[in-house]
Coordinates of C-alpha atoms and ligand atoms in Angstrom, one line a residue:
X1 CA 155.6 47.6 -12.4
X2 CA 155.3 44.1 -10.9
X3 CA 151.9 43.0 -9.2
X4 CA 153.7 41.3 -6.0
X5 CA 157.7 40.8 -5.4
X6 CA 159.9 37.9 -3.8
X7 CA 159.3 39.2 -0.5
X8 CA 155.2 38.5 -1.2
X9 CA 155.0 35.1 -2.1
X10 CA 155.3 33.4 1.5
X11 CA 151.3 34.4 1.4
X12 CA 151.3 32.2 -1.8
X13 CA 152.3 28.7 -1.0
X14 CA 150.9 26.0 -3.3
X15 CA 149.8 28.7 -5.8
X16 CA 151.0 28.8 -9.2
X17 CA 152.8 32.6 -9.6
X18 CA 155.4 34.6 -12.1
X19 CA 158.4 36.7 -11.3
X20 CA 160.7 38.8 -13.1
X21 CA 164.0 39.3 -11.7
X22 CA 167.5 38.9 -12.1
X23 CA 169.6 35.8 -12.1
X24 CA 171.5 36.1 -9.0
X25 CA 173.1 32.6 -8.8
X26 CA 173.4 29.3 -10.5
X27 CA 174.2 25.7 -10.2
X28 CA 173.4 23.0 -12.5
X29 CA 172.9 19.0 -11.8
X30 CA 172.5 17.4 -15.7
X31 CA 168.7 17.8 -16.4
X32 CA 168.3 20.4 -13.2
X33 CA 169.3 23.8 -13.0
X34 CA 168.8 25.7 -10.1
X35 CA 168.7 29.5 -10.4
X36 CA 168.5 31.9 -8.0
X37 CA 166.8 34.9 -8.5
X38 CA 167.0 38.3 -6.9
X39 CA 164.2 41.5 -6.8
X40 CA 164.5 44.6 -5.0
X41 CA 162.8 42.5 -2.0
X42 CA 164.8 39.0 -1.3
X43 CA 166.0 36.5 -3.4
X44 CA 164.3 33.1 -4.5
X45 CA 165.7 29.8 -5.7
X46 CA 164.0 28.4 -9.4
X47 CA 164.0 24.9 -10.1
X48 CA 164.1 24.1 -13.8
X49 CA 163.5 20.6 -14.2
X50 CA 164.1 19.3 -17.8
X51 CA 160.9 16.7 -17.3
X52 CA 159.0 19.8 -16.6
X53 CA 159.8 22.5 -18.9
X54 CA 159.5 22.3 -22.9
X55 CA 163.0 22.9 -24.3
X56 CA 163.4 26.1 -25.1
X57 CA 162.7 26.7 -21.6
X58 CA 165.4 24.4 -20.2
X59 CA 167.8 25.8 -22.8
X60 CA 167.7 29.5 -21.7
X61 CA 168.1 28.2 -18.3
X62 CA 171.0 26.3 -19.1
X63 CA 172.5 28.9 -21.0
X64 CA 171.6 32.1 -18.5
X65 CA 174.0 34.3 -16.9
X66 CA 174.3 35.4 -13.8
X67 CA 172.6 39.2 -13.4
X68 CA 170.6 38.1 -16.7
X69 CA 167.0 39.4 -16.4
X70 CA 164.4 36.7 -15.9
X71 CA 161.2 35.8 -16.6
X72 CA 159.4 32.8 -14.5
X73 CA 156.5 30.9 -14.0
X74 CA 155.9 27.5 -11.7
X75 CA 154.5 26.5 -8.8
X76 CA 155.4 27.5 -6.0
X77 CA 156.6 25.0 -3.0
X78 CA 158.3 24.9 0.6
X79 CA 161.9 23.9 0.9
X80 CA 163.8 23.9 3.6
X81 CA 167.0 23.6 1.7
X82 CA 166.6 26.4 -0.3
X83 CA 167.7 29.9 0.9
X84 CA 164.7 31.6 2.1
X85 CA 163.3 28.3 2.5
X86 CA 161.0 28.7 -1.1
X87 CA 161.5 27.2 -4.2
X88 CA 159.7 28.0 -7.1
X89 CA 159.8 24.9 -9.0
X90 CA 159.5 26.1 -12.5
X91 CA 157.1 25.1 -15.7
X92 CA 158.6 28.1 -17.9
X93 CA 161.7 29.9 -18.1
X94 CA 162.3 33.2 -20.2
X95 CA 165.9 35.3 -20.6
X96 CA 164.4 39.0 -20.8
X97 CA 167.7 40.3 -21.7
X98 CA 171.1 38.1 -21.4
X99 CA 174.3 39.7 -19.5
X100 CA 177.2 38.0 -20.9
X101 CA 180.1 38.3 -19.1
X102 CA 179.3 40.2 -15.9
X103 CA 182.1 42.1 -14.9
X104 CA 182.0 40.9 -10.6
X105 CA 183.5 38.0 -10.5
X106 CA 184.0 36.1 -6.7
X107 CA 187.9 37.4 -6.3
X108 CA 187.4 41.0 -8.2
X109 CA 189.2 43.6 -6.2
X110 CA 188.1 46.5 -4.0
X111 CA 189.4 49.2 -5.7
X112 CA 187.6 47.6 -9.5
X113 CA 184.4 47.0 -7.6
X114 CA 184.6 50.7 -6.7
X115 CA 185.5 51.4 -10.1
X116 CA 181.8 49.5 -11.7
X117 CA 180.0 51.0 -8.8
X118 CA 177.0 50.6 -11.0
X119 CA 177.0 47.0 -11.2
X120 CA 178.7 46.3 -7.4
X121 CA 175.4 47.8 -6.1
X122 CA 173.2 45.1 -7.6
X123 CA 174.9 43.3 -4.2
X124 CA 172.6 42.2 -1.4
X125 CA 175.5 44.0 1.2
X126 CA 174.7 46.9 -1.0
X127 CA 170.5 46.6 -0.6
X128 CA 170.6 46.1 2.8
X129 CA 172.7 49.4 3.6
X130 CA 170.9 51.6 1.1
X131 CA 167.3 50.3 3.0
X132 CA 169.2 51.1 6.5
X133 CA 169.8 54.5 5.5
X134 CA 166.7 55.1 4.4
X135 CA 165.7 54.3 7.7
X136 CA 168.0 56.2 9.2
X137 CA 166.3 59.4 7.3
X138 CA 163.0 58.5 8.2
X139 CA 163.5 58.1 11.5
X140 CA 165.1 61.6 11.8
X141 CA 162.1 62.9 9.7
X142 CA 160.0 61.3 12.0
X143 CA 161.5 62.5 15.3
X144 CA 161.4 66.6 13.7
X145 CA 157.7 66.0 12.4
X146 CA 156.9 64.9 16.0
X147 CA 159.2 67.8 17.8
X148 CA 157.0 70.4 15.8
X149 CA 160.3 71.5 13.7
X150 CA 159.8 73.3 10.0
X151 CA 161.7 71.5 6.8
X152 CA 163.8 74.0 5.3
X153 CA 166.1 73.8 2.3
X154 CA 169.1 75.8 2.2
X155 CA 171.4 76.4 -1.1
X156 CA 174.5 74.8 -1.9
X157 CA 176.2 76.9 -4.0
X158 CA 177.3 79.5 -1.6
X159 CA 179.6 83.1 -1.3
X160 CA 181.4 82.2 2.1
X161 CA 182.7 79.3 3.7
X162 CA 181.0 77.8 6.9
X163 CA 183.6 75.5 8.0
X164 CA 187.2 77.1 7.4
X165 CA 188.8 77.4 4.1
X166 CA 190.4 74.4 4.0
X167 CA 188.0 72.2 2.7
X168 CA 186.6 74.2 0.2
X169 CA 185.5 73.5 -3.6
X170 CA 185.5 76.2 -5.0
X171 CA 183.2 77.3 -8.7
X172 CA 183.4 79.6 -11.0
X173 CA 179.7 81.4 -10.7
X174 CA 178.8 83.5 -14.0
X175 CA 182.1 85.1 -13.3
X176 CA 182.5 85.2 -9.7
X177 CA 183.9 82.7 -6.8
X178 CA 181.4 80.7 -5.3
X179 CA 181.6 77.3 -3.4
X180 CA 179.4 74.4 -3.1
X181 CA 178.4 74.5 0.6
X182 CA 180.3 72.9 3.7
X183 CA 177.1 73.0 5.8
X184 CA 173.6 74.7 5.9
X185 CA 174.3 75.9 9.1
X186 CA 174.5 80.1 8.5
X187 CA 171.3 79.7 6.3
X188 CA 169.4 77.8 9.0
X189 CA 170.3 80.5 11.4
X190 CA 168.6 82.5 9.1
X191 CA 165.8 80.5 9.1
X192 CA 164.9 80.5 13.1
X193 CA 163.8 84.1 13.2
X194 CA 161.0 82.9 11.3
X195 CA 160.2 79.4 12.1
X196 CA 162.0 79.2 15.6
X197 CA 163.2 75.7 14.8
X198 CA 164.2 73.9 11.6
X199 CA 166.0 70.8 10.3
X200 CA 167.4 70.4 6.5
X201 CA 168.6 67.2 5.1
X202 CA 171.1 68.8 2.0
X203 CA 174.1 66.9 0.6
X204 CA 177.7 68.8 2.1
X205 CA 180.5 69.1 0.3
X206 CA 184.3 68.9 1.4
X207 CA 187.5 68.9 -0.3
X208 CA 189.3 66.6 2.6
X209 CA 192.8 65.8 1.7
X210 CA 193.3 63.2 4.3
X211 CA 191.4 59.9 3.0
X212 CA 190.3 58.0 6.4
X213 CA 187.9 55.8 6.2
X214 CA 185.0 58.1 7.7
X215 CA 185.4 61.2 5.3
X216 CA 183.8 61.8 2.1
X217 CA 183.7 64.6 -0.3
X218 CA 179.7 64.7 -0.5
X219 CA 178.1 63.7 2.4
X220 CA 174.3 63.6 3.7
X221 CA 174.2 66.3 6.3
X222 CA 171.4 66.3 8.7
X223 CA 171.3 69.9 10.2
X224 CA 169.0 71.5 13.2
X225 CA 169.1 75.3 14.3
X226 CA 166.6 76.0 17.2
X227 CA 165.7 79.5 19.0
X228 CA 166.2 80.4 22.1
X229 CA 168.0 77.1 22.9
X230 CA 171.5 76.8 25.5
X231 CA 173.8 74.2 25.2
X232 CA 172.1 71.6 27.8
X233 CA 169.1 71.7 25.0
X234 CA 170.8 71.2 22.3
X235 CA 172.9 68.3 23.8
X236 CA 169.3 67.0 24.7
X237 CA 167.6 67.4 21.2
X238 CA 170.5 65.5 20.0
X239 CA 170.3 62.5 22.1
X240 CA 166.7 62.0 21.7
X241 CA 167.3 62.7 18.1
X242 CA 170.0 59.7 18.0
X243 CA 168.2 57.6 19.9
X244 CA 164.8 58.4 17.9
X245 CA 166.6 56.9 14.7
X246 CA 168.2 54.0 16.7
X247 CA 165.0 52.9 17.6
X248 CA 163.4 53.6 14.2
X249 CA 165.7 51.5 13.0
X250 CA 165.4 48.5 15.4
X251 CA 162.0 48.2 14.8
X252 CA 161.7 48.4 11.5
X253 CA 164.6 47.5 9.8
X254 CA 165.6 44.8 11.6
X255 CA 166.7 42.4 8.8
X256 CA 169.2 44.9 7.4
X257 CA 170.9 44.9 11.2
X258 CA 170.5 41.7 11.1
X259 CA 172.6 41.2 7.7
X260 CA 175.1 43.2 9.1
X261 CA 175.5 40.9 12.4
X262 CA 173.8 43.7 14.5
X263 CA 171.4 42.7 17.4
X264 CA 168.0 44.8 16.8
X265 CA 167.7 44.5 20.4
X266 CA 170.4 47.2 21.0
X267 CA 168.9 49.6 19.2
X268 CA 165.1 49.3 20.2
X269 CA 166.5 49.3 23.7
X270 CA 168.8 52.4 23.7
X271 CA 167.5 55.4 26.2
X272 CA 168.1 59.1 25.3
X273 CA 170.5 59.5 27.7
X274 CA 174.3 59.5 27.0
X275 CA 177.5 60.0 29.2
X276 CA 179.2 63.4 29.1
X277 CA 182.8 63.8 29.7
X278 CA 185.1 67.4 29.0
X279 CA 187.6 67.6 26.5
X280 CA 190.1 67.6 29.3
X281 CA 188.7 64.0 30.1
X282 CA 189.2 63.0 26.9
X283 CA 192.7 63.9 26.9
X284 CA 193.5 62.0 29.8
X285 CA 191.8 59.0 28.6
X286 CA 194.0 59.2 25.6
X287 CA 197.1 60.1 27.6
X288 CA 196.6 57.3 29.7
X289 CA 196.0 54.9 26.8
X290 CA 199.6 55.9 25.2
X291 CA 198.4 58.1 23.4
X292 CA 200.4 61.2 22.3
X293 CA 198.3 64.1 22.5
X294 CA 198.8 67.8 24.3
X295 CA 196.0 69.6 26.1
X296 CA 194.4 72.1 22.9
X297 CA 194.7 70.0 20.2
X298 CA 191.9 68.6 18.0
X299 CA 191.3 64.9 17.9
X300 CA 191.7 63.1 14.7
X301 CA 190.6 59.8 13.7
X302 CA 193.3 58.0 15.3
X303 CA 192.4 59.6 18.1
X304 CA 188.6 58.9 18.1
X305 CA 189.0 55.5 17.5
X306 CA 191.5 55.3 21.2
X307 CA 189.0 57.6 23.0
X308 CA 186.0 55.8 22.0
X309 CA 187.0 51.9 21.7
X310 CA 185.8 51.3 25.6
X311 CA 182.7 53.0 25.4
X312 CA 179.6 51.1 24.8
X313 CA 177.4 53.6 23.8
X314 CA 177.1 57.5 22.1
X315 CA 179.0 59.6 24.2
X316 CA 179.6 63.9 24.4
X317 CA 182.6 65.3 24.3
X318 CA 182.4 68.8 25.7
X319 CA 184.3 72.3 26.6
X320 CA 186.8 71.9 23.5
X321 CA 189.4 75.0 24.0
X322 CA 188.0 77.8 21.5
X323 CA 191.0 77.9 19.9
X324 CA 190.6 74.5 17.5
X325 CA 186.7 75.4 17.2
X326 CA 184.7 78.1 14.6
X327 CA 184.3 81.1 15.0
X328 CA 180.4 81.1 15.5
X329 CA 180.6 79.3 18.7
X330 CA 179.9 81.1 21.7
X331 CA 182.6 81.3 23.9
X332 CA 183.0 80.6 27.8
X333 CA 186.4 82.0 29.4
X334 CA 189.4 79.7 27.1
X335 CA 186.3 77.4 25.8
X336 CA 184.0 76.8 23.5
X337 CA 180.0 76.2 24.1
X338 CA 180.1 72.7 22.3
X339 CA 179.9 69.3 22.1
X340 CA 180.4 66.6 20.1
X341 CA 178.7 63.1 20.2
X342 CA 181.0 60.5 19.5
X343 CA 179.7 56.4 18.5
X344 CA 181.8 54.0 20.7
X345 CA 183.8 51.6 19.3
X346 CA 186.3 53.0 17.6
X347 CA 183.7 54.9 15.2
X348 CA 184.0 58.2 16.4
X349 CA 182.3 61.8 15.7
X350 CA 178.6 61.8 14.4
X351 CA 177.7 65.3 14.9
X352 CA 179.7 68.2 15.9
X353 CA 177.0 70.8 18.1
X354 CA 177.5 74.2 20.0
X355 CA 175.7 77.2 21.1
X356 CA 176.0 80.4 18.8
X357 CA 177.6 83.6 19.5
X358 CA 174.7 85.9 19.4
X359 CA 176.5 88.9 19.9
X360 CA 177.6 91.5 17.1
X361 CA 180.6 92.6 18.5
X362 CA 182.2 89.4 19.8
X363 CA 181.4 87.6 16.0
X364 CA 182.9 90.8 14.3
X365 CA 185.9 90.9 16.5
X366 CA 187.0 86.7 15.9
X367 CA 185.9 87.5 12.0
X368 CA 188.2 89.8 11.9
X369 CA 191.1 88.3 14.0
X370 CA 190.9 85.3 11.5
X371 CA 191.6 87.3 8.5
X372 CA 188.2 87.2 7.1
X373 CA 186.6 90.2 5.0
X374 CA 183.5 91.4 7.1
X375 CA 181.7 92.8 3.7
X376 CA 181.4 87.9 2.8
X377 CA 179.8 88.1 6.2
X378 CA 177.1 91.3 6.5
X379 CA 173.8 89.3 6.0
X380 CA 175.3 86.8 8.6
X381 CA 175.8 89.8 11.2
X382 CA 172.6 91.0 10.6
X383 CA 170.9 88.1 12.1
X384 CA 172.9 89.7 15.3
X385 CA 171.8 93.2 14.7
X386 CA 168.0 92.4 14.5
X387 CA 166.2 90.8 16.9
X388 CA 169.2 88.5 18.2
X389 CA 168.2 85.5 20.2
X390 CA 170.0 82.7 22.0
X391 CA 170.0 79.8 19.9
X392 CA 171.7 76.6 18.6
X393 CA 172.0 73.8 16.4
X394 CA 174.2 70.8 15.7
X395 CA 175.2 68.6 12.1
X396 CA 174.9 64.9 11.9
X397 CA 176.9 62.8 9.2
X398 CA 174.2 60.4 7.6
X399 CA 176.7 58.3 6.7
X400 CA 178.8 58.2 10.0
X401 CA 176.0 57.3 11.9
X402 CA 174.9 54.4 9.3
X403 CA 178.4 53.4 9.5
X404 CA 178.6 52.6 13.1
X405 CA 175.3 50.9 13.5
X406 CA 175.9 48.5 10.9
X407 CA 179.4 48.3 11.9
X408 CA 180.9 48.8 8.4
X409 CA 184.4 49.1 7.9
X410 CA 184.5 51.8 5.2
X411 CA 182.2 55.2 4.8
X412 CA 181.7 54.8 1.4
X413 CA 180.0 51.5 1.8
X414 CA 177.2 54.0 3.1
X415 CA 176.3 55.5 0.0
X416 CA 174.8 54.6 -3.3
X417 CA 178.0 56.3 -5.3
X418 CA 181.0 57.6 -2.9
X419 CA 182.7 60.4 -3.5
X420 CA 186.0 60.6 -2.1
X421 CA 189.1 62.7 -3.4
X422 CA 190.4 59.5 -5.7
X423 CA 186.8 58.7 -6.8
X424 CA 184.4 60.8 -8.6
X425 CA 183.2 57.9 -11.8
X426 CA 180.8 56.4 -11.9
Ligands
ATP501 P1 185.8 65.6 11.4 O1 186.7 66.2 12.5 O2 185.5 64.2 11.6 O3 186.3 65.9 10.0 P2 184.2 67.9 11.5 O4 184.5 68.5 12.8 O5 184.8 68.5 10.3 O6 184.4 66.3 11.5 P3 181.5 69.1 11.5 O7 182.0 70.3 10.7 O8 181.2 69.3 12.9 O9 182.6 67.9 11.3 O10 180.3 68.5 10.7 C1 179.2 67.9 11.3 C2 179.1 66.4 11.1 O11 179.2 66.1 9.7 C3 180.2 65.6 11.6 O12 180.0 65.3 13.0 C4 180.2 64.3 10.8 O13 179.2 63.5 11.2 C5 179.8 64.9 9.4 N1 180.9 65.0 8.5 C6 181.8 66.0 8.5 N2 182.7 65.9 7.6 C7 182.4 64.8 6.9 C8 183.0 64.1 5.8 N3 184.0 64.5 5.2 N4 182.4 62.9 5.4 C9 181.3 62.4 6.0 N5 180.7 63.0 7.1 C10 181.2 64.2 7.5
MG502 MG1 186.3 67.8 9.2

């Protein structure tokens, strides 16, 4: 590994110092080239100055490629003109391995950039949103640690579904059906009758047909079950938990918010306290924006992006009718005990929340009014039938939520390799 990276030599002024690195960009004035080089920390512009250099030196610079890994040594000065304001004004110059013909050139496509994922994320875009959500986990980590919540770490291949059939991807396990798991939620309900409140952090998976630009196939799912919790709690938890990460992120990833054209500020300064409005609210809102929506149906991205476009910050959306919710909700009257939180601007849902039924009879009776066979869901009932508590829990979409704070256009711009239906290489 390297002693120091790009990002460590503003203590290092006037001092002479080596870097490996990549060739990021390159110009070249007769006897001068200028390359710049890129770590996993910032980037830095080279000098190579014929007069300085012995030849060999001068002719690997000459002759480098961009995204060629570099070896450099030289002094190392301020410069205002160069980005960063460094330049490292060079006195040798080494290829470490050339990279003829890299494949991104400045008008490649979107759909072949997807295509040589591998190389696309060598991108500083690419950087700044991995670091971001990195942040955004370790702020959430950080919140749970601090609430006293347990870790836990539920499977993903799984016997029943948790979210409806529809999005299901289905395996063939030694023999038998199994799926690769929608969310941890059923586990983690599990898991409260021994550690009152947990979190997990596991990769979802969903077969969604529609492609909108907030749905993936495998997502990051951030999931919280608590004990003995109502609705008003949960709605609470999540708010603090949002705004935990906002700030998190504000603080110390402010460059990468910066990069993206977001204000810091914002996000240090948001308050654990967002609006609340019904489902029926929302549906006027929509109704009234020209929308064309009837009371009891679900809202779909095109909807989300009407309802929340005026809003400047998270919002709930409560009370949905229990007919377009799951069956593990608890119910009051025609309703459901949920909420969802929705990012303003057009972004829409970031974590779908609710209360639990806790009672045997009521989950048995809407199991079996949708069809399902009871025998998939015994060990689930038995968490009714010993020791049932009031309790309840919520998912967050790492990715939705990255999306919206740095205000990118496109989902899969939040992870390392997207998965979406068209997209499974590389
Ligand atoms: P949507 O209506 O947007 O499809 P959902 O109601 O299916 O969402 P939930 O089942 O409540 O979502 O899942 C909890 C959270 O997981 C969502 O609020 C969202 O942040 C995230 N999520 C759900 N599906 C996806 C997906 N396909 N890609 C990325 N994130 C997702
Ligand atoms: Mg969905």
């Amino acid at each position: 590994m390297k002693d120091y990276y790009i990002k460590d030599l503003t203590d290092r002024i006037g001092e002479e110092v080596e870097m490996l690195g990549w060739a990021y960009r390159k110009r070249r004035h007769g006897k001068l080239v200028f390359i710049v080089i890129r770590d996993s920390t910032g980037i830095i512009q080279a000098s190579v100055k014929r007069e300085n250099v012995d030849e060999e030196s001068f002719e690997e610079a000459k002759t480098c490629d961009i995204e060629a890994s570099v070896y450099v040594k030289g002094e190392l000065k301020e410069d205002s003109r160069a980005p960063g304001g460094l330049e490292l004004s060079c006195k040798e110059f080494k290829i470490v391995s050339p990279s003829p013909d890299f494949p991104i050139q400045e008008d490649t496509g979107p759909e072949v950039l997807l295509d040589i994922r591998h190389m696309t994320l060598r991108s500083i875009d690419s950087r700044m949103a991995m670091r971001a959500k990195m942040g955004v986990i370790q702020g959430a980590r950080d919140f749970f640690e601090k609430k006293g919540f347990t870790e836990v770490y539920a499977p993903i291949f799984v016997g029943v579904a948790g979210e409806g059939g529809g999005t299901l991807f289905s395996l063939d396990y030694f023999g038998r059906k199994a799926y690769l798991s929608q969310t941890a939620q059923l586990h983690l309900e599990a898991a409260i009758f021994q550690f009152e409140n947990v979190y997990s952090l596991t990769p979802s998976f969903r077969a969604e047909k529609s492609r909108t630009r907030r749905h993936l196939t495998e997502f990051y799912h951030l999931e919280a079950e608590m004990a003995w919790c109502e609705e008003d709690e949960n709605e609470r938890i999540e708010e603090e938990l949002v705004t935990h990460i906002c700030n998190f992120v504000g603080e110390r990833y402010a460059e990468e918010l910066r990069h993206f054209g977001q204000d810091p500020k914002y996000y240090l300064d948001m308050e654990p306290k967002f609006e609340r409005i019904t489902y029926d609210e929302a549906i006027s809102i929509l109704q009234s924006k020209g929308v064309g929506i009837e009371f009891g149906s679900d809202f779909g991205f095109e909807e989300e992006k009407v309802l929340t476009e005026d809003f400047e910050h998270p919002f709930f959306v409560k009370n949905f009718p229990k007919g377009i919710k799951s069956f593990y909700m608890k119910q009051k009257g025609d309703r459901a005990v949920c909420a969802d939180l929705e990012a303003p601007g057009g972004y829409g849902e970031i974590i779908g929340g609710s209360q639990r039924e806790d009672d045997l009879n009521l989950l048995v009776e809407r199991l079996l009014r949708e069809g399902e066979k009871l025998e998939n869901y015994e060990w689930y009932l038995d968490l009714r039938r010993y020791g049932s508590v009031p309790h309840s829990g919520f998912g967050l979409g790492i990715e939705r939520l990255l999306r919206w704070i740095l205000k990118l256009e496109h989902i899969r711009d939040c992870c390392l390799f997207p998965r979406t239906p068209a997209r499974i290489y590389p």
